[in-house]
Amino acid sequence: MKKLFQLALILLCCQAAFCSDGTLHLRPRYALQTGDVLTLEYRYTPEFNQTVTIQPDGYVNLNIAGTIHIVGMTVEEAHDAILAKEETQLNHPELNLELKEFQKPYYVVAGEVEHTGRFDFVENTTALQAIMQSGGFKDTAQQTQVVVFRRVNNGLAEVHQLNLKKMHHNADMERDFVLQPGDMILVPRNKLEHLARFMKATNIGVFFDPLNYTTP
């Protein structure tokens, strides 16, 4: 009976390890962003080696492949896309594509907090934790109408209104909000009607730059 129990325990541990490993493999691969730096090294034609930075429009200008859009791709996908264009000019090219520098994930806090700006993103950070990281609410903050902007694309953003009043004084945490990289938290001074300009697609770039925000 003891051996049977030990065997069951081993199988249970193995199953847990397998599930954990499967969870890790479900994590998405890093997608290239503007500002990332890549190095291209060719085994047989080193004269074409180069270091490039992904431009704001998502393109890079390569010695052989020319201009190619790679933002949003993984490194492996970018490698294959580059080779697909270069194979028309080179005979079986061998390319080593390496990501040298990348944009660290971040969130932005703006408005009525002690320190506005970008902060390094840590997984499972909530809106309240981000505000505490920025020094906390000012006395003029409207804690019941905190807004989180989440970029959908270059023209759209999701808008989430949060009531964080007194949350940091008790255990009532269900009103908090788990952030994603690139989220922008705005702590207003007045009511939400003063935020109308932030909800327009034409101004989406403004509210992702906290240095351009001034309270009403």
Coordinates of N, CA, C and O in Angstrom, one line a residue, residues 26-195:
L26 N 2.8 28.0 -23.7 CA 1.7 28.8 -24.2 C 2.0 30.3 -24.2 O 1.3 31.1 -24.8
R27 N 3.1 30.7 -23.5 CA 3.4 32.1 -23.5 C 3.8 32.6 -24.8 O 4.6 31.9 -25.5
P28 N 3.3 33.7 -25.3 CA 3.6 34.2 -26.7 C 5.1 34.5 -26.8 O 5.7 35.0 -25.8
R29 N 5.7 34.4 -28.0 CA 7.0 34.8 -28.2 C 7.1 36.3 -28.4 O 6.1 36.9 -28.7
Y30 N 8.2 36.9 -28.2 CA 8.4 38.3 -28.3 C 8.1 38.8 -29.7 O 8.7 38.2 -30.7
A31 N 7.3 39.8 -29.8 CA 7.0 40.4 -31.1 C 7.9 41.7 -31.3 O 7.9 42.5 -30.4
L32 N 8.5 41.8 -32.4 CA 9.4 42.9 -32.7 C 8.6 44.2 -32.7 O 7.5 44.3 -33.2
Q33 N 9.3 45.3 -32.1 CA 8.6 46.6 -32.0 C 9.5 47.6 -32.6 O 10.7 47.4 -32.9
T34 N 8.9 48.8 -32.8 CA 9.8 49.9 -33.3 C 10.8 50.3 -32.3 O 10.6 50.2 -31.1
G35 N 12.0 50.6 -32.8 CA 13.1 50.9 -31.9 C 14.0 49.7 -31.5 O 15.1 49.9 -31.0
D36 N 13.5 48.5 -31.8 CA 14.4 47.3 -31.6 C 15.5 47.3 -32.5 O 15.5 47.8 -33.7
V37 N 16.7 46.8 -32.1 CA 17.9 46.7 -32.8 C 18.2 45.3 -33.2 O 18.2 44.4 -32.3
L38 N 18.5 45.0 -34.5 CA 18.8 43.7 -34.9 C 20.2 43.6 -35.6 O 20.5 44.6 -36.3
T39 N 20.8 42.5 -35.5 CA 22.1 42.3 -36.3 C 21.9 41.2 -37.3 O 21.2 40.2 -36.9
L40 N 22.4 41.4 -38.5 CA 22.3 40.4 -39.5 C 23.7 40.0 -39.9 O 24.6 40.8 -40.2
E41 N 24.0 38.7 -39.8 CA 25.3 38.1 -40.1 C 25.2 37.0 -41.1 O 24.4 36.1 -40.8
Y42 N 25.9 37.1 -42.2 CA 25.8 36.1 -43.3 C 27.1 35.3 -43.3 O 28.2 35.8 -43.2
R43 N 26.9 33.9 -43.3 CA 28.0 33.0 -43.2 C 28.9 33.2 -44.4 O 30.1 33.2 -44.3
Y44 N 28.4 33.3 -45.7 CA 29.2 33.2 -46.8 C 29.4 34.6 -47.4 O 30.3 34.8 -48.3
T45 N 28.7 35.6 -47.0 CA 28.8 37.0 -47.6 C 28.8 38.0 -46.4 O 27.9 38.8 -46.3
P46 N 29.9 38.0 -45.6 CA 30.0 38.8 -44.4 C 30.0 40.3 -44.8 O 29.7 41.2 -44.0
E47 N 30.3 40.6 -46.1 CA 30.3 42.0 -46.5 C 28.9 42.6 -46.4 O 28.7 43.9 -46.4
F48 N 27.9 41.8 -46.3 CA 26.5 42.3 -46.2 C 26.0 42.4 -44.7 O 24.9 42.7 -44.5
N49 N 26.9 42.0 -43.8 CA 26.5 42.1 -42.4 C 26.1 43.5 -42.0 O 26.7 44.5 -42.5
Q50 N 25.1 43.7 -41.2 CA 24.7 45.0 -40.8 C 23.9 45.0 -39.5 O 23.4 43.9 -39.0
T51 N 23.8 46.1 -38.8 CA 23.0 46.3 -37.6 C 21.9 47.4 -38.0 O 22.2 48.4 -38.5
V52 N 20.7 47.0 -37.7 CA 19.6 47.9 -38.1 C 18.7 48.2 -37.0 O 18.6 47.3 -36.0
T53 N 18.0 49.3 -37.0 CA 16.9 49.6 -36.0 C 15.6 49.7 -36.7 O 15.5 50.3 -37.8
I54 N 14.6 49.1 -36.1 CA 13.2 49.1 -36.7 C 12.7 50.5 -36.6 O 12.6 51.1 -35.5
Q55 N 12.3 51.1 -37.7 CA 11.8 52.5 -37.8 C 10.4 52.6 -37.2 O 9.7 51.6 -37.1
P56 N 10.0 53.9 -37.0 CA 8.6 54.0 -36.4 C 7.5 53.5 -37.3 O 6.4 53.2 -36.7
D57 N 7.7 53.4 -38.6 CA 6.7 52.8 -39.5 C 6.8 51.3 -39.5 O 6.0 50.6 -40.2
G58 N 7.7 50.7 -38.8 CA 7.8 49.2 -38.7 C 8.7 48.6 -39.7 O 8.9 47.3 -39.8
Y59 N 9.4 49.4 -40.6 CA 10.2 48.9 -41.6 C 11.7 48.9 -41.2 O 12.1 49.7 -40.4
V60 N 12.5 48.1 -41.9 CA 14.0 48.2 -41.8 C 14.5 48.2 -43.3 O 13.9 47.7 -44.2
N61 N 15.6 48.9 -43.5 CA 16.2 49.0 -44.8 C 17.5 48.1 -44.8 O 18.5 48.4 -44.1
L62 N 17.4 47.0 -45.5 CA 18.5 46.0 -45.5 C 19.3 46.1 -46.8 O 18.9 46.5 -47.8
N63 N 20.6 45.7 -46.6 CA 21.5 45.7 -47.8 C 21.1 44.9 -49.0 O 21.2 45.3 -50.1
I64 N 20.5 43.7 -48.7 CA 20.1 42.8 -49.8 C 18.6 42.8 -50.0 O 18.2 43.0 -51.2
A65 N 17.9 42.7 -49.0 CA 16.4 42.5 -49.1 C 15.7 43.8 -49.4 O 14.6 43.9 -49.8
G66 N 16.4 45.0 -49.1 CA 15.8 46.3 -49.3 C 14.9 46.6 -48.1 O 15.1 46.2 -47.0
T67 N 13.8 47.3 -48.4 CA 12.9 47.7 -47.3 C 11.9 46.6 -47.1 O 11.2 46.1 -48.0
I68 N 11.8 46.2 -45.8 CA 10.8 45.2 -45.4 C 10.2 45.5 -44.1 O 10.8 46.0 -43.2
H69 N 8.9 45.2 -44.0 CA 8.1 45.5 -42.8 C 8.2 44.2 -41.9 O 7.8 43.1 -42.2
I70 N 8.8 44.4 -40.6 CA 8.9 43.2 -39.8 C 8.4 43.5 -38.4 O 8.4 42.6 -37.5
V71 N 7.8 44.7 -38.1 CA 7.3 44.9 -36.7 C 6.1 44.0 -36.5 O 5.3 43.7 -37.4
G72 N 6.0 43.4 -35.3 CA 4.9 42.5 -35.0 C 5.3 41.1 -35.2 O 4.6 40.1 -34.8
M73 N 6.4 40.8 -36.0 CA 6.9 39.4 -36.2 C 7.8 39.0 -35.0 O 8.3 39.8 -34.3
T74 N 7.9 37.7 -34.9 CA 8.9 37.1 -34.0 C 10.3 37.2 -34.7 O 10.3 37.4 -35.9
V75 N 11.3 37.0 -34.0 CA 12.7 37.0 -34.7 C 12.7 35.9 -35.7 O 13.3 36.1 -36.8
E76 N 12.1 34.7 -35.4 CA 12.2 33.6 -36.4 C 11.4 34.0 -37.6 O 11.8 33.7 -38.8
E77 N 10.2 34.6 -37.5 CA 9.4 35.0 -38.6 C 10.1 36.1 -39.4 O 10.0 36.0 -40.7
A78 N 10.8 37.0 -38.8 CA 11.5 38.0 -39.5 C 12.7 37.4 -40.3 O 12.9 37.8 -41.4
H79 N 13.3 36.4 -39.7 CA 14.4 35.7 -40.3 C 13.9 35.1 -41.6 O 14.6 35.2 -42.7
D80 N 12.8 34.4 -41.5 CA 12.3 33.7 -42.7 C 11.8 34.7 -43.8 O 12.0 34.5 -45.0
A81 N 11.2 35.8 -43.4 CA 10.7 36.8 -44.3 C 11.9 37.4 -45.0 O 11.8 37.7 -46.3
I82 N 13.0 37.7 -44.3 CA 14.2 38.3 -44.9 C 14.8 37.4 -46.0 O 15.1 37.7 -47.1
L83 N 14.9 36.1 -45.6 CA 15.5 35.1 -46.5 C 14.7 34.9 -47.7 O 15.2 34.7 -48.8
A84 N 13.4 35.0 -47.5 CA 12.5 34.8 -48.7 C 12.7 35.8 -49.8 O 12.6 35.6 -51.0
K85 N 13.1 37.1 -49.3 CA 13.3 38.1 -50.3 C 14.8 38.0 -50.8 O 15.0 38.4 -52.0
E86 N 15.7 37.5 -50.0 CA 17.1 37.5 -50.4 C 17.4 36.3 -51.3 O 18.4 36.4 -52.1
E87 N 16.6 35.3 -51.3 CA 16.9 34.1 -52.1 C 16.8 34.4 -53.6 O 17.3 33.6 -54.4
T88 N 16.2 35.5 -54.0 CA 16.2 35.9 -55.4 C 17.5 36.5 -55.8 O 17.7 36.6 -57.0
Q89 N 18.3 36.9 -54.9 CA 19.6 37.5 -55.2 C 20.8 36.7 -54.8 O 21.9 36.9 -55.3
L90 N 20.7 35.9 -53.7 CA 21.8 35.1 -53.2 C 21.4 33.6 -53.4 O 20.3 33.2 -53.3
N91 N 22.5 32.8 -53.5 CA 22.3 31.4 -53.7 C 22.4 30.7 -52.3 O 23.4 30.6 -51.7
H92 N 21.2 30.3 -51.8 CA 21.1 29.6 -50.5 C 21.8 30.4 -49.4 O 22.7 29.9 -48.8
P93 N 21.3 31.6 -49.1 CA 22.0 32.4 -48.1 C 21.7 31.8 -46.7 O 20.7 31.2 -46.4
E94 N 22.8 31.9 -45.9 CA 22.6 31.5 -44.5 C 22.7 32.7 -43.6 O 23.8 33.4 -43.6
L95 N 21.7 33.0 -42.9 CA 21.6 34.3 -42.1 C 21.4 34.0 -40.6 O 20.6 33.1 -40.3
N96 N 22.2 34.6 -39.8 CA 22.0 34.6 -38.4 C 21.4 36.0 -38.0 O 22.1 37.0 -38.1
L97 N 20.1 36.0 -37.6 CA 19.4 37.2 -37.2 C 19.3 37.2 -35.7 O 18.8 36.3 -35.1
E98 N 19.9 38.3 -35.0 CA 19.9 38.3 -33.6 C 19.3 39.6 -33.1 O 19.6 40.7 -33.6
L99 N 18.5 39.5 -32.1 CA 17.9 40.7 -31.4 C 18.9 41.2 -30.4 O 19.1 40.6 -29.4
K100 N 19.4 42.4 -30.7 CA 20.5 42.9 -29.8 C 19.9 43.9 -28.7 O 20.3 43.8 -27.5
E101 N 18.9 44.7 -29.1 CA 18.3 45.6 -28.1 C 16.8 45.6 -28.4 O 16.3 45.5 -29.5
F102 N 16.0 45.6 -27.3 CA 14.6 45.6 -27.4 C 13.9 46.6 -26.4 O 14.5 47.0 -25.4
Q103 N 12.7 47.0 -26.8 CA 12.0 47.9 -25.9 C 11.4 47.1 -24.7 O 10.7 46.2 -24.9
K104 N 11.8 47.5 -23.5 CA 11.3 46.9 -22.3 C 9.8 47.2 -22.2 O 9.4 48.3 -22.4
P105 N 9.0 46.3 -21.7 CA 7.6 46.6 -21.5 C 7.4 47.6 -20.4 O 8.2 47.6 -19.4
Y106 N 6.4 48.5 -20.6 CA 6.2 49.6 -19.7 C 4.8 49.9 -19.6 O 3.9 49.4 -20.3
Y107 N 4.4 50.7 -18.6 CA 3.1 51.3 -18.5 C 3.4 52.8 -18.2 O 4.5 53.2 -17.8
V108 N 2.3 53.6 -18.4 CA 2.4 55.0 -18.2 C 1.4 55.5 -17.2 O 0.3 55.0 -17.2
V109 N 1.9 56.4 -16.3 CA 1.0 57.0 -15.3 C 1.0 58.5 -15.5 O 2.1 59.1 -15.6
A110 N -0.2 59.1 -15.6 CA -0.3 60.5 -15.9 C -1.4 61.1 -15.0 O -2.2 60.4 -14.5
G111 N -1.3 62.5 -14.9 CA -2.4 63.2 -14.2 C -2.0 63.5 -12.7 O -0.8 63.8 -12.4
E112 N -2.9 63.3 -11.8 CA -2.8 63.8 -10.4 C -2.1 62.7 -9.6 O -2.7 62.2 -8.6
V113 N -0.8 62.4 -9.9 CA 0.0 61.6 -9.1 C 1.3 62.3 -8.8 O 1.6 63.3 -9.5
E114 N 2.1 61.8 -7.9 CA 3.3 62.5 -7.5 C 4.4 62.5 -8.6 O 5.1 63.5 -8.9
H115 N 4.5 61.4 -9.4 CA 5.5 61.3 -10.4 C 4.9 60.7 -11.7 O 4.6 59.5 -11.7
T116 N 4.7 61.5 -12.7 CA 4.2 61.0 -14.0 C 5.3 60.4 -14.8 O 6.5 60.8 -14.6
G117 N 5.0 59.6 -15.8 CA 6.0 59.0 -16.7 C 5.8 57.6 -17.0 O 4.8 56.9 -16.6
R118 N 6.9 57.0 -17.6 CA 6.9 55.6 -17.9 C 7.5 54.8 -16.7 O 8.5 55.3 -16.1
F119 N 7.0 53.6 -16.5 CA 7.5 52.7 -15.4 C 7.7 51.3 -16.0 O 6.9 50.9 -16.8
D120 N 8.7 50.6 -15.6 CA 9.0 49.3 -16.1 C 7.8 48.4 -15.7 O 7.4 48.4 -14.5
F121 N 7.3 47.6 -16.7 CA 6.2 46.7 -16.4 C 6.6 45.4 -15.7 O 7.6 44.8 -16.1
V122 N 5.9 45.1 -14.7 CA 6.1 43.8 -14.0 C 4.8 43.0 -14.1 O 3.7 43.6 -13.9
E123 N 4.9 41.8 -14.4 CA 3.7 41.0 -14.6 C 2.8 41.0 -13.4 O 3.2 41.0 -12.3
N124 N 1.5 41.1 -13.7 CA 0.4 41.1 -12.6 C 0.4 42.4 -11.9 O -0.3 42.5 -10.8
T125 N 1.0 43.4 -12.4 CA 0.9 44.8 -11.7 C -0.6 45.3 -11.9 O -1.1 45.2 -13.0
T126 N -1.2 45.8 -10.9 CA -2.5 46.4 -11.0 C -2.4 47.9 -11.1 O -1.4 48.5 -10.9
A127 N -3.6 48.5 -11.4 CA -3.6 49.9 -11.5 C -3.3 50.6 -10.2 O -2.5 51.6 -10.2
L128 N -3.8 50.1 -9.1 CA -3.5 50.7 -7.8 C -2.0 50.6 -7.5 O -1.3 51.5 -7.0
Q129 N -1.4 49.4 -7.8 CA 0.0 49.2 -7.5 C 0.9 50.2 -8.4 O 1.9 50.8 -7.9
A130 N 0.4 50.4 -9.6 CA 1.1 51.3 -10.5 C 1.1 52.7 -10.0 O 2.1 53.5 -10.0
I131 N -0.1 53.1 -9.5 CA -0.2 54.5 -8.9 C 0.7 54.6 -7.6 O 1.3 55.7 -7.4
M132 N 0.7 53.6 -6.8 CA 1.6 53.7 -5.6 C 3.1 53.7 -6.1 O 3.9 54.4 -5.5
Q133 N 3.4 53.0 -7.2 CA 4.8 53.1 -7.7 C 5.1 54.5 -8.2 O 6.3 54.9 -8.1
S134 N 4.1 55.2 -8.6 CA 4.3 56.6 -9.1 C 4.3 57.6 -8.0 O 4.4 58.8 -8.2
G135 N 4.2 57.2 -6.7 CA 4.3 58.1 -5.6 C 2.9 58.3 -4.9 O 2.8 59.0 -3.9
G136 N 1.9 57.7 -5.5 CA 0.5 57.8 -4.9 C -0.3 59.0 -5.4 O 0.2 59.9 -6.2
F137 N -1.5 59.1 -5.0 CA -2.4 60.1 -5.4 C -2.0 61.5 -4.8 O -1.6 61.5 -3.7
K138 N -2.2 62.5 -5.6 CA -2.2 63.9 -5.0 C -3.5 64.2 -4.3 O -4.5 63.5 -4.5
D139 N -3.5 65.2 -3.5 CA -4.7 65.6 -2.8 C -5.8 66.0 -3.8 O -7.0 65.9 -3.4
T140 N -5.4 66.4 -4.9 CA -6.4 66.9 -5.9 C -6.9 65.8 -6.8 O -7.7 66.0 -7.7
A141 N -6.5 64.5 -6.6 CA -6.9 63.4 -7.5 C -8.3 63.0 -7.3 O -8.8 63.0 -6.2
Q142 N -8.9 62.6 -8.4 CA -10.3 62.1 -8.4 C -10.1 60.6 -8.4 O -10.1 59.9 -9.5
Q143 N -10.1 60.0 -7.2 CA -9.8 58.5 -7.1 C -10.9 57.7 -7.6 O -10.7 56.5 -7.8
T144 N -12.1 58.2 -7.7 CA -13.3 57.4 -8.1 C -13.4 57.3 -9.6 O -14.3 56.6 -10.1
Q145 N -12.6 58.1 -10.4 CA -12.7 58.1 -11.8 C -11.4 57.9 -12.5 O -11.1 58.6 -13.5
V146 N -10.6 57.0 -12.0 CA -9.3 56.7 -12.6 C -9.6 56.0 -14.0 O -10.5 55.1 -14.0
V147 N -8.8 56.3 -15.0 CA -9.1 55.8 -16.3 C -7.8 55.1 -16.8 O -6.7 55.6 -16.7
V148 N -8.1 53.9 -17.3 CA -7.0 53.1 -18.0 C -7.3 53.0 -19.5 O -8.3 52.6 -19.9
F149 N -6.3 53.5 -20.3 CA -6.4 53.4 -21.7 C -5.5 52.2 -22.2 O -4.4 52.1 -21.8
R150 N -6.1 51.4 -23.0 CA -5.4 50.2 -23.5 C -5.4 50.3 -25.1 O -6.5 50.2 -25.7
R151 N -4.3 50.5 -25.7 CA -4.2 50.6 -27.1 C -4.6 49.3 -27.8 O -4.2 48.3 -27.5
V152 N -5.6 49.5 -28.8 CA -6.0 48.4 -29.6 C -5.2 48.4 -30.9 O -4.7 47.4 -31.3
N153 N -5.1 49.6 -31.5 CA -4.3 49.8 -32.7 C -3.9 51.3 -32.7 O -4.2 52.0 -31.8
N154 N -3.4 51.7 -33.9 CA -3.0 53.1 -34.0 C -4.1 54.1 -33.9 O -3.9 55.3 -33.6
G155 N -5.3 53.7 -34.1 CA -6.5 54.6 -34.1 C -7.5 54.4 -33.0 O -8.4 55.2 -32.8
L156 N -7.3 53.3 -32.2 CA -8.4 52.9 -31.3 C -7.7 52.5 -29.9 O -6.6 52.0 -29.9
A157 N -8.5 52.8 -28.9 CA -8.0 52.3 -27.5 C -9.2 52.0 -26.7 O -10.3 52.6 -26.8
E158 N -9.1 50.9 -25.9 CA -10.1 50.6 -24.9 C -10.0 51.6 -23.7 O -8.9 52.0 -23.4
V159 N -11.2 51.9 -23.2 CA -11.2 52.9 -22.0 C -11.9 52.2 -20.9 O -13.0 51.7 -21.0
H160 N -11.2 52.1 -19.7 CA -11.7 51.4 -18.5 C -11.7 52.4 -17.4 O -10.7 53.0 -17.1
Q161 N -12.9 52.7 -16.8 CA -13.0 53.6 -15.7 C -13.0 52.8 -14.4 O -13.7 51.8 -14.2
L162 N -12.1 53.2 -13.4 CA -12.0 52.5 -12.2 C -12.3 53.4 -11.0 O -12.0 54.6 -11.0
N163 N -12.9 52.8 -10.0 CA -13.1 53.5 -8.7 C -12.1 52.9 -7.7 O -12.3 51.8 -7.2
L164 N -11.1 53.6 -7.4 CA -10.0 53.1 -6.5 C -10.1 53.8 -5.2 O -9.2 53.7 -4.4
K165 N -11.1 54.6 -4.9 CA -11.2 55.3 -3.7 C -11.2 54.4 -2.5 O -11.9 53.5 -2.4
K166 N -10.3 54.7 -1.5 CA -10.2 54.0 -0.3 C -9.8 52.5 -0.4 O -9.7 51.8 0.5
M167 N -9.5 52.1 -1.7 CA -9.1 50.7 -1.9 C -7.8 50.3 -1.2 O -7.7 49.2 -0.6
H168 N -6.9 51.3 -1.1 CA -5.6 51.0 -0.5 C -5.7 51.1 1.0 O -4.7 50.9 1.7
H169 N -6.9 51.3 1.5 CA -7.1 51.3 3.0 C -7.8 50.0 3.5 O -8.0 49.9 4.7
N170 N -8.3 49.2 2.6 CA -9.0 48.0 3.0 C -8.7 46.8 2.1 O -7.8 47.0 1.2
A171 N -9.3 45.7 2.3 CA -9.0 44.5 1.5 C -10.0 44.3 0.3 O -10.0 43.3 -0.3
D172 N -10.7 45.4 0.0 CA -11.7 45.3 -1.1 C -10.9 45.5 -2.4 O -10.8 46.7 -2.9
M173 N -10.4 44.5 -3.1 CA -9.6 44.6 -4.2 C -10.2 44.2 -5.5 O -9.6 44.3 -6.6
E174 N -11.5 43.9 -5.5 CA -12.1 43.4 -6.8 C -12.3 44.5 -7.8 O -12.5 44.3 -9.0
R175 N -12.2 45.8 -7.3 CA -12.4 46.9 -8.3 C -11.1 47.3 -9.0 O -11.0 48.1 -9.8
D176 N -10.0 46.6 -8.5 CA -8.7 46.9 -9.1 C -8.6 46.3 -10.5 O -9.5 45.5 -10.9
F177 N -7.5 46.6 -11.3 CA -7.5 46.2 -12.7 C -6.0 45.8 -13.0 O -5.1 46.6 -12.7
V178 N -5.9 44.6 -13.5 CA -4.6 44.1 -13.9 C -4.1 44.7 -15.2 O -4.8 44.7 -16.2
L179 N -2.9 45.3 -15.2 CA -2.4 46.0 -16.4 C -1.8 45.1 -17.4 O -1.4 44.0 -17.1
Q180 N -1.7 45.6 -18.6 CA -0.9 45.0 -19.7 C 0.2 45.9 -20.1 O 0.0 47.2 -20.0
P181 N 1.3 45.4 -20.7 CA 2.3 46.3 -21.2 C 1.7 47.4 -22.2 O 0.9 47.1 -23.1
G182 N 2.1 48.6 -22.0 CA 1.6 49.7 -22.9 C 0.4 50.4 -22.4 O 0.0 51.5 -22.9
D183 N -0.2 49.9 -21.3 CA -1.4 50.6 -20.7 C -1.0 52.0 -20.2 O 0.2 52.2 -19.8
M184 N -1.9 52.9 -20.2 CA -1.7 54.3 -19.7 C -2.8 54.5 -18.7 O -4.0 54.4 -19.0
I185 N -2.4 54.9 -17.5 CA -3.3 55.2 -16.4 C -3.4 56.7 -16.2 O -2.4 57.4 -16.1
L186 N -4.6 57.3 -16.3 CA -4.8 58.7 -16.1 C -5.6 59.0 -14.9 O -6.7 58.5 -14.7
V187 N -5.1 59.7 -13.9 CA -5.8 60.1 -12.7 C -6.2 61.5 -12.9 O -5.4 62.5 -12.8
P188 N -7.5 61.8 -13.1 CA -8.0 63.2 -13.4 C -8.1 64.0 -12.1 O -8.2 63.4 -11.0
R189 N -8.3 65.3 -12.3 CA -8.6 66.2 -11.2 C -10.1 66.4 -11.1 O -10.6 66.5 -10.0
N190 N -10.8 66.5 -12.3 CA -12.2 66.7 -12.3 C -13.0 65.6 -12.9 O -12.4 64.5 -13.0
K191 N -14.2 65.8 -13.2 CA -15.1 64.7 -13.7 C -14.7 64.3 -15.1 O -14.0 65.0 -15.8
L192 N -15.3 63.2 -15.5 CA -14.9 62.5 -16.8 C -15.2 63.4 -18.0 O -14.6 63.2 -19.1
E193 N -16.1 64.4 -17.9 CA -16.4 65.2 -19.1 C -15.1 65.9 -19.5 O -15.0 66.3 -20.7
H194 N -14.2 66.1 -18.6 CA -12.9 66.8 -19.0 C -12.0 65.9 -19.7 O -10.9 66.3 -20.2
L195 N -12.3 64.6 -19.8 CA -11.4 63.6 -20.5 C -11.9 63.4 -21.9 O -11.3 62.5 -22.6

